[in-house]
Amino acid sequence: MNVEQKLSANKFNVDEGHPHILIHLEKLDDEAKRILTVVCPAGLYTLNEKGQLAFEVAGCLECGTCRVAMAHLSGAMDWEHPRASFGVQFRCG
Ligand code: SF4
């Protein structure tokens, strides 16, 4: 079983209208945006051809890597765990 297959076994209960991660784009420079596209294990940060950052919270693994990676940029991101009963449910095969 490869990584993509393992990730696809997880279940997500998305808290529509209450994202647990908010990105403040005005605080991110180009390098910060590039870093986010590299560090997220779920590949939820992407850059388009204009260098604009897109983020999809629905597949978040709640690992906190993006939060740590942006810790040096005050106010760049609001990160909290999803509310009870929402978020990822890990399935191990
Ligand atoms: S918490 Fe982890 S999985 Fe979720 S967006 Fe950040 S890096 Fe990606």
PDB file of C-alpha atoms and ligand atoms in Angstrom:
ATOM      1  CA  MET A   1       0.000   0.000   0.000  1.00  0.00           C
ATOM      2  CA  ASN A   2       1.531   3.352  -1.025  1.00  0.00           C
ATOM      3  CA  VAL A   3       1.142   6.698   0.746  1.00  0.00           C
ATOM      4  CA  GLU A   4      -1.701   7.891  -1.480  1.00  0.00           C
ATOM      5  CA  GLN A   5      -3.651   4.687  -0.834  1.00  0.00           C
ATOM      6  CA  LYS A   6      -3.106   5.007   2.920  1.00  0.00           C
ATOM      7  CA  LEU A   7      -4.220   8.647   2.918  1.00  0.00           C
ATOM      8  CA  SER A   8      -7.321   7.787   0.929  1.00  0.00           C
ATOM      9  CA  ALA A   9      -8.406   5.397   3.699  1.00  0.00           C
ATOM     10  CA  ASN A  10      -8.815   8.323   6.120  1.00  0.00           C
ATOM     11  CA  LYS A  11     -12.219   9.862   6.681  1.00  0.00           C
ATOM     12  CA  PHE A  12     -12.852  13.601   7.031  1.00  0.00           C
ATOM     13  CA  ASN A  13     -15.791  15.266   8.699  1.00  0.00           C
ATOM     14  CA  VAL A  14     -15.474  18.812   7.401  1.00  0.00           C
ATOM     15  CA  ASP A  15     -16.816  21.584   9.610  1.00  0.00           C
ATOM     16  CA  GLU A  16     -18.288  23.692   6.806  1.00  0.00           C
ATOM     17  CA  GLY A  17     -18.047  27.393   7.527  1.00  0.00           C
ATOM     18  CA  HIS A  18     -15.642  26.906  10.450  1.00  0.00           C
ATOM     19  CA  PRO A  19     -12.188  26.159   8.992  1.00  0.00           C
ATOM     20  CA  HIS A  20      -9.667  25.306  11.696  1.00  0.00           C
ATOM     21  CA  ILE A  21      -6.866  26.943   9.698  1.00  0.00           C
ATOM     22  CA  LEU A  22      -7.037  30.498   8.408  1.00  0.00           C
ATOM     23  CA  ILE A  23      -4.248  31.873   6.218  1.00  0.00           C
ATOM     24  CA  HIS A  24      -3.532  35.595   6.144  1.00  0.00           C
ATOM     25  CA  LEU A  25      -2.067  35.962   2.682  1.00  0.00           C
ATOM     26  CA  GLU A  26      -0.934  39.546   3.216  1.00  0.00           C
ATOM     27  CA  LYS A  27       1.588  38.252   5.776  1.00  0.00           C
ATOM     28  CA  LEU A  28       3.154  35.699   3.422  1.00  0.00           C
ATOM     29  CA  ASP A  29       6.031  36.481   1.094  1.00  0.00           C
ATOM     30  CA  ASP A  30       6.857  34.315  -1.913  1.00  0.00           C
ATOM     31  CA  GLU A  31       9.288  32.150   0.056  1.00  0.00           C
ATOM     32  CA  ALA A  32       6.721  31.443   2.766  1.00  0.00           C
ATOM     33  CA  LYS A  33       4.187  30.427   0.123  1.00  0.00           C
ATOM     34  CA  ARG A  34       6.707  28.111  -1.504  1.00  0.00           C
ATOM     35  CA  ILE A  35       7.535  26.525   1.856  1.00  0.00           C
ATOM     36  CA  LEU A  36       3.865  25.758   2.509  1.00  0.00           C
ATOM     37  CA  THR A  37       3.583  23.924  -0.800  1.00  0.00           C
ATOM     38  CA  VAL A  38       6.505  21.720   0.204  1.00  0.00           C
ATOM     39  CA  VAL A  39       5.894  20.931   3.877  1.00  0.00           C
ATOM     40  CA  CYS A  40       2.239  19.872   3.910  1.00  0.00           C
ATOM     41  CA  PRO A  41       2.144  16.052   3.718  1.00  0.00           C
ATOM     42  CA  ALA A  42      -1.361  16.162   2.286  1.00  0.00           C
ATOM     43  CA  GLY A  43      -0.439  18.626  -0.486  1.00  0.00           C
ATOM     44  CA  LEU A  44      -3.157  21.086   0.474  1.00  0.00           C
ATOM     45  CA  TYR A  45      -1.201  24.216  -0.455  1.00  0.00           C
ATOM     46  CA  THR A  46      -0.728  24.916  -4.154  1.00  0.00           C
ATOM     47  CA  LEU A  47       0.579  27.799  -6.241  1.00  0.00           C
ATOM     48  CA  ASN A  48      -0.982  28.735  -9.541  1.00  0.00           C
ATOM     49  CA  GLU A  49       0.921  30.082 -12.544  1.00  0.00           C
ATOM     50  CA  LYS A  50       0.612  33.634 -11.129  1.00  0.00           C
ATOM     51  CA  GLY A  51       2.196  32.622  -7.834  1.00  0.00           C
ATOM     52  CA  GLN A  52      -1.087  32.873  -5.949  1.00  0.00           C
ATOM     53  CA  LEU A  53      -1.462  30.482  -3.041  1.00  0.00           C
ATOM     54  CA  ALA A  54      -4.521  28.276  -2.750  1.00  0.00           C
ATOM     55  CA  PHE A  55      -5.362  26.208   0.308  1.00  0.00           C
ATOM     56  CA  GLU A  56      -7.921  23.460   0.798  1.00  0.00           C
ATOM     57  CA  VAL A  57      -8.564  22.674   4.464  1.00  0.00           C
ATOM     58  CA  ALA A  58     -10.846  19.693   3.841  1.00  0.00           C
ATOM     59  CA  GLY A  59      -8.068  17.069   3.661  1.00  0.00           C
ATOM     60  CA  CYS A  60      -6.050  18.336   6.615  1.00  0.00           C
ATOM     61  CA  LEU A  61      -4.257  15.648   8.639  1.00  0.00           C
ATOM     62  CA  GLU A  62      -3.943  18.001  11.639  1.00  0.00           C
ATOM     63  CA  CYS A  63      -0.204  17.383  11.837  1.00  0.00           C
ATOM     64  CA  GLY A  64       0.616  21.039  12.574  1.00  0.00           C
ATOM     65  CA  THR A  65       3.553  21.179  10.176  1.00  0.00           C
ATOM     66  CA  CYS A  66       2.337  24.322   8.414  1.00  0.00           C
ATOM     67  CA  ARG A  67       1.848  26.021  11.765  1.00  0.00           C
ATOM     68  CA  VAL A  68       5.406  25.253  12.823  1.00  0.00           C
ATOM     69  CA  ALA A  69       6.791  26.251   9.418  1.00  0.00           C
ATOM     70  CA  MET A  70       5.108  29.678   9.674  1.00  0.00           C
ATOM     71  CA  ALA A  71       5.844  30.232  13.380  1.00  0.00           C
ATOM     72  CA  HIS A  72       8.421  32.905  12.480  1.00  0.00           C
ATOM     73  CA  LEU A  73       5.770  34.983  10.664  1.00  0.00           C
ATOM     74  CA  SER A  74       3.601  36.531  13.336  1.00  0.00           C
ATOM     75  CA  GLY A  75      -0.058  36.648  12.343  1.00  0.00           C
ATOM     76  CA  ALA A  76       0.408  34.628   9.148  1.00  0.00           C
ATOM     77  CA  MET A  77      -1.959  31.895  10.220  1.00  0.00           C
ATOM     78  CA  ASP A  78      -4.610  31.054  12.767  1.00  0.00           C
ATOM     79  CA  TRP A  79      -4.458  27.333  13.562  1.00  0.00           C
ATOM     80  CA  GLU A  80      -6.555  25.383  16.001  1.00  0.00           C
ATOM     81  CA  HIS A  81      -7.822  21.846  16.224  1.00  0.00           C
ATOM     82  CA  PRO A  82     -11.228  21.206  14.667  1.00  0.00           C
ATOM     83  CA  ARG A  83     -14.237  21.277  16.934  1.00  0.00           C
ATOM     84  CA  ALA A  84     -15.287  18.008  18.567  1.00  0.00           C
ATOM     85  CA  SER A  85     -16.494  15.352  16.099  1.00  0.00           C
ATOM     86  CA  PHE A  86     -14.947  17.205  13.112  1.00  0.00           C
ATOM     87  CA  GLY A  87     -11.680  16.706  11.280  1.00  0.00           C
ATOM     88  CA  VAL A  88      -9.704  13.649  10.268  1.00  0.00           C
ATOM     89  CA  GLN A  89     -10.394  10.096  11.374  1.00  0.00           C
ATOM     90  CA  PHE A  90      -7.330   7.991  10.723  1.00  0.00           C
ATOM     91  CA  ARG A  91      -7.872   4.542   9.272  1.00  0.00           C
ATOM     92  CA  CYS A  92      -4.906   2.237   9.449  1.00  0.00           C
ATOM     93  CA  GLY A  93      -5.897  -0.275   6.805  1.00  0.00           C
TER      94      GLY A  93
HETATM   95  S1  SF4 B   1      -1.829  20.765   9.592  1.00  0.00           S
HETATM   96 FE1  SF4 B   1      -0.553  19.367   8.333  1.00  0.00          FE
HETATM   97  S2  SF4 B   1      -1.973  18.435   6.868  1.00  0.00           S
HETATM   98 FE2  SF4 B   1      -3.021  20.206   7.757  1.00  0.00          FE
HETATM   99  S3  SF4 B   1      -2.655  21.865   6.291  1.00  0.00           S
HETATM  100 FE3  SF4 B   1      -1.041  21.984   7.881  1.00  0.00          FE
HETATM  101  S4  SF4 B   1       0.672  20.772   7.074  1.00  0.00           S
HETATM  102 FE4  SF4 B   1      -1.148  20.241   5.859  1.00  0.00          FE
END
